[in-house]
mmCIF file of C-alpha atoms and ligand atoms in Angstrom:
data_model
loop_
_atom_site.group_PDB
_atom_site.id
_atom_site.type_symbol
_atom_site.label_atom_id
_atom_site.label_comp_id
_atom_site.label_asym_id
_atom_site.label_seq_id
_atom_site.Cartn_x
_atom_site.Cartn_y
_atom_site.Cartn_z
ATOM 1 C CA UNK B 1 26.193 -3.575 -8.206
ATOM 2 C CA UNK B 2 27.599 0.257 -9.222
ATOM 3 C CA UNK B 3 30.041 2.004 -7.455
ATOM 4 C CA UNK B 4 28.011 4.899 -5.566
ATOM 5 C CA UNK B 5 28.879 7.886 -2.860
ATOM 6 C CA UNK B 6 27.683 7.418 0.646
ATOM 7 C CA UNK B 7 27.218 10.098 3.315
ATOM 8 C CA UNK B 8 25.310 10.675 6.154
ATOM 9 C CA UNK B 9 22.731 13.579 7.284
ATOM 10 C CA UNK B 10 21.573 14.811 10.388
ATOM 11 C CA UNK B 11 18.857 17.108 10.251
ATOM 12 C CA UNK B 12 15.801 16.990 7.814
ATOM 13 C CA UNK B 13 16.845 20.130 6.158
ATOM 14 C CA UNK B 14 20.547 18.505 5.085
ATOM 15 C CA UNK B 15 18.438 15.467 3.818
ATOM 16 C CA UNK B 16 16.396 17.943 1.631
ATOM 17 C CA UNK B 17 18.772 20.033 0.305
ATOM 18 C CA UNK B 18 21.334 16.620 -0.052
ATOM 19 C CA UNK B 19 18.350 15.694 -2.409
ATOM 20 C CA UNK B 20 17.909 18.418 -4.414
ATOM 21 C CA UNK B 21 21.443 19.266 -5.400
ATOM 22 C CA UNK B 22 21.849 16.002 -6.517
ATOM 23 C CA UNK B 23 19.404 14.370 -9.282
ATOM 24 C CA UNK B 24 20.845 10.970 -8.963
ATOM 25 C CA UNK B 25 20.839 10.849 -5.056
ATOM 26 C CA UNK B 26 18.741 8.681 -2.918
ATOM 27 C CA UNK B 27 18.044 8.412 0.585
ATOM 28 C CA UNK B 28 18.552 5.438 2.781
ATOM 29 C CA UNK B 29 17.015 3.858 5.723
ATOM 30 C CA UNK B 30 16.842 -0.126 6.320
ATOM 31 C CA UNK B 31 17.994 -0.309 2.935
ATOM 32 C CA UNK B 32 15.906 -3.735 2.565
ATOM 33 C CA UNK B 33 14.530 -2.832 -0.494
ATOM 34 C CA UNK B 34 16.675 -0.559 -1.706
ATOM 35 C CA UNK B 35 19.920 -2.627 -1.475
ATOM 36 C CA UNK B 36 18.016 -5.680 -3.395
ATOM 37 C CA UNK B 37 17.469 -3.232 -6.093
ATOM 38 C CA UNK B 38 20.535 -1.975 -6.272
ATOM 39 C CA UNK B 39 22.052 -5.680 -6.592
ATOM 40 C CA UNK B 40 19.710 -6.900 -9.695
ATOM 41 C CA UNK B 41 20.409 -2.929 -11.268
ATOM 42 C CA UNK B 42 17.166 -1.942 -10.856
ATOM 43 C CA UNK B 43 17.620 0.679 -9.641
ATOM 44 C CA UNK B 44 21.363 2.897 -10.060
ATOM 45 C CA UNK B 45 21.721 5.746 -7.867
ATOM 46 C CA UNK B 46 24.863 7.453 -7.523
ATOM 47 C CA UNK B 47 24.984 8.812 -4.095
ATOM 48 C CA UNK B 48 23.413 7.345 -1.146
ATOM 49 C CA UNK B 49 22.526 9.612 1.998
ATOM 50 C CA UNK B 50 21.583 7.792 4.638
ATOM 51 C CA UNK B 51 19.147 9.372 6.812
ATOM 52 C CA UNK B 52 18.945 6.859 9.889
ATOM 53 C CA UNK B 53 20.146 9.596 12.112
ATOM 54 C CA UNK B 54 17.582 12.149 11.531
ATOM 55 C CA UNK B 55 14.963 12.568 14.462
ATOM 56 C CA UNK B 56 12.118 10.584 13.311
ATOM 57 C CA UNK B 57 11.659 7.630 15.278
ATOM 58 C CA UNK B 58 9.482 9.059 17.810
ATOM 59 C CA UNK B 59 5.643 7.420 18.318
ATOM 60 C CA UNK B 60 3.481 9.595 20.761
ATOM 61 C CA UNK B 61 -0.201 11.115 20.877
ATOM 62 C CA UNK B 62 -0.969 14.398 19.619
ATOM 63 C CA UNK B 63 -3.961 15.406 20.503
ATOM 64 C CA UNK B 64 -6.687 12.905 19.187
ATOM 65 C CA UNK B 65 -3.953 11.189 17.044
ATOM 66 C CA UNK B 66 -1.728 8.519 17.028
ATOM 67 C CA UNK B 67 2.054 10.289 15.522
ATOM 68 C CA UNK B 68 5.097 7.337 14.296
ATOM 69 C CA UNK B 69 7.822 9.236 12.656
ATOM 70 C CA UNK B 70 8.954 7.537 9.243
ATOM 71 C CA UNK B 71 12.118 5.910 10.815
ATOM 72 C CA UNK B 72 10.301 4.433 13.350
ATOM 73 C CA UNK B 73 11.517 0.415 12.979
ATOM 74 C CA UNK B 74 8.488 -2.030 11.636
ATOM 75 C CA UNK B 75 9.281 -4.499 14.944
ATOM 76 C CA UNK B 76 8.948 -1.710 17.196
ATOM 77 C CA UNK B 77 5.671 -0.265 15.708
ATOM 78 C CA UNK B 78 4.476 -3.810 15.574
ATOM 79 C CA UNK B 79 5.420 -4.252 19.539
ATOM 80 C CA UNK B 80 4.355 -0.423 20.921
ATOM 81 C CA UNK B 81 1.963 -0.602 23.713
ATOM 82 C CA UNK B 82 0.342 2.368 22.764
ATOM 83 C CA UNK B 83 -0.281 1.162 19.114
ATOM 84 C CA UNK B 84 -1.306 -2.325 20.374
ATOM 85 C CA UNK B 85 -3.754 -0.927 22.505
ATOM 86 C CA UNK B 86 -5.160 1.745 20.015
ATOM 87 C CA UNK B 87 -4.503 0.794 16.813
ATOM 88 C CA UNK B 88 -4.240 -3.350 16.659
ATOM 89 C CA UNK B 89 -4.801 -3.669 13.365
ATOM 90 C CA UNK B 90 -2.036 -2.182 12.659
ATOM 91 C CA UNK B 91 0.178 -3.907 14.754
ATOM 92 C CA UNK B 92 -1.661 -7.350 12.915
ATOM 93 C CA UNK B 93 -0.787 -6.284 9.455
ATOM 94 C CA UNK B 94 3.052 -5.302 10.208
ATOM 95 C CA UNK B 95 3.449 -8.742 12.270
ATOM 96 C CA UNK B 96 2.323 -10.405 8.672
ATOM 97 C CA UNK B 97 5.291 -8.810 6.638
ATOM 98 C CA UNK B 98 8.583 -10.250 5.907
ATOM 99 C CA UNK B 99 10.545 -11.993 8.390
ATOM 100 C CA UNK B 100 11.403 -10.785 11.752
ATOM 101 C CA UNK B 101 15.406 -9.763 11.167
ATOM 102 C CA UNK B 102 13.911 -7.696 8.472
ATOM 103 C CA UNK B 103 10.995 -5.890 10.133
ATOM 104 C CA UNK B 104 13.976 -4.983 12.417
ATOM 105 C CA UNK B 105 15.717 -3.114 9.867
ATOM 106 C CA UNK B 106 12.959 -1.725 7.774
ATOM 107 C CA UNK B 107 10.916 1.926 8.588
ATOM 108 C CA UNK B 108 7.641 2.708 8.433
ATOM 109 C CA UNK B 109 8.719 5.253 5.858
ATOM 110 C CA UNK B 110 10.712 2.785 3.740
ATOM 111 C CA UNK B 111 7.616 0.101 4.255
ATOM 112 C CA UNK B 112 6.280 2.888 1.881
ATOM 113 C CA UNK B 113 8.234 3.078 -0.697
ATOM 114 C CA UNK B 114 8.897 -0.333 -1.189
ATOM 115 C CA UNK B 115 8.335 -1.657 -4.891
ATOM 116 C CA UNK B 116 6.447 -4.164 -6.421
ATOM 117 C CA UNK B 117 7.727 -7.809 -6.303
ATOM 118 C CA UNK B 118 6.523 -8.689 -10.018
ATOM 119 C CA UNK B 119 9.793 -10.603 -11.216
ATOM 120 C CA UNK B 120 9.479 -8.957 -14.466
ATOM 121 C CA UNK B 121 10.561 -5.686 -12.975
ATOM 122 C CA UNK B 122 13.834 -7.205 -10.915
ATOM 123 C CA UNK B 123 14.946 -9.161 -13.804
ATOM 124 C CA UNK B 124 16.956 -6.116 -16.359
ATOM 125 C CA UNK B 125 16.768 -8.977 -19.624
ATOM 126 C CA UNK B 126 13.068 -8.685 -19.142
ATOM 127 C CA UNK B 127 10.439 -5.768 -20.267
ATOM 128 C CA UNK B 128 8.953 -3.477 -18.173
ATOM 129 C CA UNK B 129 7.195 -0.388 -18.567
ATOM 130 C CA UNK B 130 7.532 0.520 -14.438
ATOM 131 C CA UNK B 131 11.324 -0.031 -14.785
ATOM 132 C CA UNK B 132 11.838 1.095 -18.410
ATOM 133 C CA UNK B 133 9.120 3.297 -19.899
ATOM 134 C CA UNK B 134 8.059 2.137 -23.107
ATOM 135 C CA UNK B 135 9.329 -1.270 -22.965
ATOM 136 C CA UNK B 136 6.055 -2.936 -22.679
ATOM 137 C CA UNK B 137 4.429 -5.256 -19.489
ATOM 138 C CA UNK B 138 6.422 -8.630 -19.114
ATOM 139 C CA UNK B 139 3.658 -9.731 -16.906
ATOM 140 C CA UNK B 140 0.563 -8.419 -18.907
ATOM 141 C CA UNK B 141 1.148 -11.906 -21.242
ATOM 142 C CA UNK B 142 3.899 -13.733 -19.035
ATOM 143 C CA UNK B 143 3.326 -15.206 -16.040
ATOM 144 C CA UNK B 144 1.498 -13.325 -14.189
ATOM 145 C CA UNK B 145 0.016 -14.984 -10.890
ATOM 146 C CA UNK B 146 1.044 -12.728 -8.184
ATOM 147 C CA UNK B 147 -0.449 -9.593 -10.205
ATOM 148 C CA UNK B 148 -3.326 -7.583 -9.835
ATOM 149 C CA UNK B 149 -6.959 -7.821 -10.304
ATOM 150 C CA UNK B 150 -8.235 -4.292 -9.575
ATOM 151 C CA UNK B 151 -7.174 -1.035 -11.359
ATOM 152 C CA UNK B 152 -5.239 -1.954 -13.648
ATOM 153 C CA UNK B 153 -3.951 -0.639 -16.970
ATOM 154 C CA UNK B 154 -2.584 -2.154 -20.311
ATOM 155 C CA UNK B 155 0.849 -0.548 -19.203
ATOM 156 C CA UNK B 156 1.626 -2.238 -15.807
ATOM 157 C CA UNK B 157 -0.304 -4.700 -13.684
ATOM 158 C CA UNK B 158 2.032 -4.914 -10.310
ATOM 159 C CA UNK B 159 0.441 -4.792 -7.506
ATOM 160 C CA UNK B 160 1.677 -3.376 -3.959
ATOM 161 C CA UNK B 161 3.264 -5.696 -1.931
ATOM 162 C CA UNK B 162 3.389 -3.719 1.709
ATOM 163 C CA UNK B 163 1.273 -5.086 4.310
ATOM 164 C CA UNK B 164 1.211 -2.369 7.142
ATOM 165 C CA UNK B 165 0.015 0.173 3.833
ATOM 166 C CA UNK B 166 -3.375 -1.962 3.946
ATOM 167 C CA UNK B 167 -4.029 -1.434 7.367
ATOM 168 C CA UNK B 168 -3.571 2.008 6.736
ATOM 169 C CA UNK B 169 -5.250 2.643 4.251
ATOM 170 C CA UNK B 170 -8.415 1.433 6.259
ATOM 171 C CA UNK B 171 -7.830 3.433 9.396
ATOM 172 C CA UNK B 172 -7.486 6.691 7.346
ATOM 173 C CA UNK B 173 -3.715 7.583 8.472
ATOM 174 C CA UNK B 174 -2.565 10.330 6.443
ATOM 175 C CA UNK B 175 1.180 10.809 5.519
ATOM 176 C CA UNK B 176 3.227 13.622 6.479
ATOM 177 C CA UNK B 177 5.751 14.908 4.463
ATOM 178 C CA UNK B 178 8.726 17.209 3.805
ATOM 179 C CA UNK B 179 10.267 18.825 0.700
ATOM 180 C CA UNK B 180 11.588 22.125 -1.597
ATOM 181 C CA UNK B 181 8.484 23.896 -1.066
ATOM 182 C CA UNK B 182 7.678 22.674 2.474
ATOM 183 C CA UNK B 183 5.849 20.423 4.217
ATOM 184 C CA UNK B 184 2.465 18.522 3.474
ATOM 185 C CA UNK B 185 -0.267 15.819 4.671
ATOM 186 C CA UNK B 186 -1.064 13.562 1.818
ATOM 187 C CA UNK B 187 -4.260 10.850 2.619
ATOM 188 C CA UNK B 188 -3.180 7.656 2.254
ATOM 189 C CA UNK B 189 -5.792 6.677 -0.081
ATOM 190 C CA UNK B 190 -3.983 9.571 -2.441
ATOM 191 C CA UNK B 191 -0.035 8.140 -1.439
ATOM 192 C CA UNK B 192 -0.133 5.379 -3.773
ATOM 193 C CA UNK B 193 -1.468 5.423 -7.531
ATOM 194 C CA UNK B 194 -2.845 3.774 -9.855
ATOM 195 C CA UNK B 195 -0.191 2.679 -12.523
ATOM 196 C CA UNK B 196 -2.654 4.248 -16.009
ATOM 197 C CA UNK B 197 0.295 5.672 -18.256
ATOM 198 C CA UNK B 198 2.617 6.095 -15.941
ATOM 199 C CA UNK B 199 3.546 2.978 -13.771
ATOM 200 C CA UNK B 200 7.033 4.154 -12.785
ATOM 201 C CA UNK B 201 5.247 6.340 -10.549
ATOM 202 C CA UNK B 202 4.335 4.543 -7.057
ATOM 203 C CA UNK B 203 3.101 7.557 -5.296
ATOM 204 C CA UNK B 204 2.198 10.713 -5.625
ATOM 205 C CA UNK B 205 5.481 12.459 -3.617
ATOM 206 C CA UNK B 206 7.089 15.034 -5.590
ATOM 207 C CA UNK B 207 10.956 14.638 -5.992
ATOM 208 C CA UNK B 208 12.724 15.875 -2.686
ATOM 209 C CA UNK B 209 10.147 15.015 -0.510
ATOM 210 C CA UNK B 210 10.619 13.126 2.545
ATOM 211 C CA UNK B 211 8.053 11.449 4.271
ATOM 212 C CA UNK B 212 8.434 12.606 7.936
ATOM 213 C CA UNK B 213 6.070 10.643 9.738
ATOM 214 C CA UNK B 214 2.058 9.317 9.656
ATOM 215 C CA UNK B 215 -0.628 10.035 11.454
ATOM 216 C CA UNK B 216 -3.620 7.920 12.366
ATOM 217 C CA UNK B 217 -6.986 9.204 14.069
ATOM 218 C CA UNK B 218 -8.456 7.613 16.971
ATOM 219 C CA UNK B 219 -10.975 5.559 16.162
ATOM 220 C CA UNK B 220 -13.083 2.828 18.173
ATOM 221 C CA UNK B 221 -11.806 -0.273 16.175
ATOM 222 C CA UNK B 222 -9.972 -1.840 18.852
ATOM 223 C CA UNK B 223 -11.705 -5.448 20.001
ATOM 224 C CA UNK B 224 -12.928 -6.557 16.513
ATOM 225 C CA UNK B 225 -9.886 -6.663 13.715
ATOM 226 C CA UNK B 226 -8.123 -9.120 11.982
ATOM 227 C CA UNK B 227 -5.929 -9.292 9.423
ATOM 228 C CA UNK B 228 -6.037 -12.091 6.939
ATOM 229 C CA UNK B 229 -2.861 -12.714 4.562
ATOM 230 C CA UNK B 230 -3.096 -15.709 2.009
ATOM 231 C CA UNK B 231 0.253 -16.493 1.072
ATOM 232 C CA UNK B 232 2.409 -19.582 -0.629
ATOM 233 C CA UNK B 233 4.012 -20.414 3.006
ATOM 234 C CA UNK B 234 3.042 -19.337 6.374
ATOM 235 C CA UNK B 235 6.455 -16.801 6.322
ATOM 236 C CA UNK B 236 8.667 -14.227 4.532
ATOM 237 C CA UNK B 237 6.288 -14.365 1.552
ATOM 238 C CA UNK B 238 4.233 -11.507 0.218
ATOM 239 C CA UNK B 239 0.217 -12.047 0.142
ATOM 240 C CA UNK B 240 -1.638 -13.722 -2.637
ATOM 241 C CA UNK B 241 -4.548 -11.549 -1.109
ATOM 242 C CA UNK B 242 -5.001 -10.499 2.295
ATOM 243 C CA UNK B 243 -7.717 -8.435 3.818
ATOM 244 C CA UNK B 244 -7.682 -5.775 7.158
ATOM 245 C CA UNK B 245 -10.667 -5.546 8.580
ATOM 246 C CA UNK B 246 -12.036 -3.502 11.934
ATOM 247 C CA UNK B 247 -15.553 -3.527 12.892
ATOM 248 C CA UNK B 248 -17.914 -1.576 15.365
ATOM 249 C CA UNK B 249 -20.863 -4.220 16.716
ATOM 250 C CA UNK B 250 -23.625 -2.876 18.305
ATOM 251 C CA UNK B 251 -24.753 -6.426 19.651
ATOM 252 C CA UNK B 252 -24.912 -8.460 16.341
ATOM 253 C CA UNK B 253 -25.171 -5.197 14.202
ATOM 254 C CA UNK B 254 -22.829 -4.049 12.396
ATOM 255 C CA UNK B 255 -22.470 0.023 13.577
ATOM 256 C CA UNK B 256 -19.025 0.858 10.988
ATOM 257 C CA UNK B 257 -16.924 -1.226 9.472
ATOM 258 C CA UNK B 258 -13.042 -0.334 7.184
ATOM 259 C CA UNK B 259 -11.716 -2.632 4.925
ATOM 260 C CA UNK B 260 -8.474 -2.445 3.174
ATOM 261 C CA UNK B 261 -7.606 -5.344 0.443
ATOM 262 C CA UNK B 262 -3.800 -6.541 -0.353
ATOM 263 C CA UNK B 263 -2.304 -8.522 -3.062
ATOM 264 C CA UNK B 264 -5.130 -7.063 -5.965
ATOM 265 C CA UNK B 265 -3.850 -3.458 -6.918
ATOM 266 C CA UNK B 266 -0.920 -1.448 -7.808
ATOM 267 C CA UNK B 267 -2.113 0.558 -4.261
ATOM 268 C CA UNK B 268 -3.861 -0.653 -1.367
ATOM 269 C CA UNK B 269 -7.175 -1.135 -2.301
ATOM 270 C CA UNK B 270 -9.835 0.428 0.004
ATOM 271 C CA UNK B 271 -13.633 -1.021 -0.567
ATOM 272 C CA UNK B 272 -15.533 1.570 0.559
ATOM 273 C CA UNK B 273 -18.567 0.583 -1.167
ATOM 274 C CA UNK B 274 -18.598 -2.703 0.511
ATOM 275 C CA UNK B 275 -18.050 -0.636 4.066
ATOM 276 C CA UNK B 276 -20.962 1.413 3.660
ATOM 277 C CA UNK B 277 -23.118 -1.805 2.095
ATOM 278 C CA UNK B 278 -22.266 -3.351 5.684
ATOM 279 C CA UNK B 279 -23.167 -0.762 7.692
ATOM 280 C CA UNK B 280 -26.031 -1.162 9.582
ATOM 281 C CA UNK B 281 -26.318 -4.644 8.767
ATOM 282 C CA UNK B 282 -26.756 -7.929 10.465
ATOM 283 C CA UNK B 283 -22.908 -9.573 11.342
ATOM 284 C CA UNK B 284 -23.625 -12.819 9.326
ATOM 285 C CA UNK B 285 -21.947 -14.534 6.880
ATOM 286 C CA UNK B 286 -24.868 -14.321 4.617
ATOM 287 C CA UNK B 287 -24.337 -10.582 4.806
ATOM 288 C CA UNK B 288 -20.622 -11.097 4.120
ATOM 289 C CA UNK B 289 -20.781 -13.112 1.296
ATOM 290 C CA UNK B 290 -23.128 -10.678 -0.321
ATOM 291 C CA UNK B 291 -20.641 -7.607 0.947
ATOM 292 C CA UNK B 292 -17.869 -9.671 -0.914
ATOM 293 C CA UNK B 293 -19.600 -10.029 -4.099
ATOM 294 C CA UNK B 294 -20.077 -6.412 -4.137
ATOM 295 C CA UNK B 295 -16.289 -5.862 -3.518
ATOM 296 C CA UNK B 296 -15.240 -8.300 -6.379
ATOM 297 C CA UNK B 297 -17.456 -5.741 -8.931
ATOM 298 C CA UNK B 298 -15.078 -4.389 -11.491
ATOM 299 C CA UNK B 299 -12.072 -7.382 -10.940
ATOM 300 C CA UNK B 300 -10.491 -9.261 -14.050
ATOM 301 C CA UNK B 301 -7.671 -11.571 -14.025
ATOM 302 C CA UNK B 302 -4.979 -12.340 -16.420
ATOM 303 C CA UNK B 303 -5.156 -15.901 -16.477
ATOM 304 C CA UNK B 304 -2.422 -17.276 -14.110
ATOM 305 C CA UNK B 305 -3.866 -15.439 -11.038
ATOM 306 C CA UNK B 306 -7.737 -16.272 -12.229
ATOM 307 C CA UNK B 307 -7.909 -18.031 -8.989
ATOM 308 C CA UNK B 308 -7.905 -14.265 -7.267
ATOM 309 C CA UNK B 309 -11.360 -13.882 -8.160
ATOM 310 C CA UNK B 310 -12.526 -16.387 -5.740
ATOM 311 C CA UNK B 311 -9.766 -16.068 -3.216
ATOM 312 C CA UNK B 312 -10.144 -12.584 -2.921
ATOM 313 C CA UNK B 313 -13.991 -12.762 -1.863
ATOM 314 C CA UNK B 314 -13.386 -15.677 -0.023
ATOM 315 C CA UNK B 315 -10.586 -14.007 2.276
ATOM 316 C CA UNK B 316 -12.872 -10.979 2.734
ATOM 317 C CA UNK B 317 -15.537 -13.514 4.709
ATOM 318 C CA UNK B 318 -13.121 -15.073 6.595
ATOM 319 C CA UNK B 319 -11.762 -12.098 7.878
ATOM 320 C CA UNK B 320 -14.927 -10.358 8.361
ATOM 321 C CA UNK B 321 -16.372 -13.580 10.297
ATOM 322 C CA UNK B 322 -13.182 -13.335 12.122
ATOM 323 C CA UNK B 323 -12.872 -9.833 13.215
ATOM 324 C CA UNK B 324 -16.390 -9.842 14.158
ATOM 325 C CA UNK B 325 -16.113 -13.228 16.235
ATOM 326 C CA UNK B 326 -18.167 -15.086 13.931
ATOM 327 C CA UNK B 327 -15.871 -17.708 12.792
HETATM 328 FE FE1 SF4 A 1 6.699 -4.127 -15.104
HETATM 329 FE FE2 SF4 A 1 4.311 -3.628 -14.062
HETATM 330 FE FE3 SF4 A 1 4.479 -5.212 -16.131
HETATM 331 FE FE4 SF4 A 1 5.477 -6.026 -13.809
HETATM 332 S S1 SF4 A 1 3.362 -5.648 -14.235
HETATM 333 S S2 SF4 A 1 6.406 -6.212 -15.855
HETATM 334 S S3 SF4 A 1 6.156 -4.085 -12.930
HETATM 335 S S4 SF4 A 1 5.049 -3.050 -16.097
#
């Protein structure tokens, strides 16, 4: 690990300005991520500002939303009456993630802005176009089981390892964020990217901006959800694929229907397509077998994680016949 400065902000507008007079400055929260990358030399910053004092931990209702600021603690999110009662899917997905004594350190902000888990990118001997621009893709040829399936480009095929980000994703939350030029709501679908030429880039924040907070609109998925992670051990282990899923039933019918997919893409992957093939539809597994073949259009895998293309689909029906108490 580097030497590096540490100091500590109070207000959003010191963490801003602490930002931009500083090109090698990063902000810290849990650190859970960060510190890991700072130990392998991943990552190298210079100063540290830790923003853990700034006043973003809040989670409330405004108006017809549901507000967490970004250093609201995973644990707490996951145990907040007021999301467990509106939005339980996401209280599923952030139970999934990590272990418990780190879901008490980490933010919804830093949840994030966590990076990938391919090895090839902790491991500084290795190539790695996300790390190193221009060094090539460990993984594309390597071993590349854990990697993705959808979206992918010849430059980087990590995918995103967050959890909570795939419920998101599916309930439509939109990020809120700070910076030089002032403040701005980003769609979640629009936070993460693609990797294309660029796979250094995990989102589409500008540098200097600081995620403030999320938002998510009421919505009526509240009795049928379920989220589904497939993973090498039942704990602290990121998902081989894992699904969110809320449904609306009208009887056995299937009135509207999000779905979020984990484990497959650089970003969380939403399957619209497969949403609006669903709605309207009988709640059978028939009809969710032929919603998951649909999802699985455009997928490839790179040999070691081959088996993707049927756990994928497979994990989509399962929590489908789940959320919609079919199983
Ligand atoms: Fe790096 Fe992406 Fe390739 Fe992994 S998949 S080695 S993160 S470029």
């Amino acid at each position: 690990m580097i030497n590096f400065g540490y100091s500590r902000v109070s207000t959003i507008k010191a963490a801003v300005e602490a930002l931009s007079k500083d090109s090698n400055a990063q902000w810290i929260a849990g650190g859970t991520n960060l510190v890991d990358l700072m130990k392998k030399g991943v990552t190298t910053p210079e100063k540290l500002i830790d923003i853990n004092n700034l006043p973003l931990k809040e989670i409330k209702k405004t108006g017809n939303k549901l507000y967490i600021g970004a250093l609201a603690l995973n644990s707490e999110v996951a145990e907040n009456e007021l999301v467990r009662k509106e939005q339980p899917l996401l209280s599923l997905a952030l139970q999934a993630g990590a272990s418990q004594q780190i879901r008490n350190m980490a933010t919804i902000g830093g949840n994030m802005m966590q990076r990938t888990r391919c090895s090839y990118f902790y491991n500084t001997d290795m190539p790695c176009n996300k790390r190193e621009p221009g060094t090539g893709c460990g993984a594309l040829k390597g071993f590349n089981r854990m990697h993705a399936i959808f979206g992918t480009s010849e430059k980087c095929i990590a995918v995103h390892p967050s959890d909570m980000c795939i419920a998101l994703v599916a309930l439509d939350a939109a990020v809120l964020v700070t910076g030089p030029k002032g403040d701005r709501r980003i769609s979640f679908q629009n936070f993460h990217r693609l990797p294309g030429d660029t796979p250094q880039k995990d989102n589409t924040l500008e540098r200097g901006e600081l995620i403030t907070g999320i938002e998510i609109p009421d919505n009526s998925y509240q009795d049928h959800v379920h989220y589904l992670k497939v993973r090498d051990r039942t704990s602290y282990a990121f998902a081989l694929v894992s699904v969110a899923a809320a449904v609306n039933l009208q009887g056995d019918t299937i009135q509207d229907v999000r779905l979020g997919m984990g484990g497959v893409a650089h970003k969380p992957w939403r399957l619209t397509e497969t949403e609006n093939f669903l709605k309207g539809k009988k709640a059978s597994e028939a009809t969710f077998r032929q919603a998951a073949e649909l999802a699985l259009k455009g997928a490839h895998g790179f040999g070691h994680n081959n088996f993707k293309l049927k756990l994928a689909p497979n994990t989509l029906v399962e929590a489908l016949k789940i959320a919609a108490g079919k199983a």
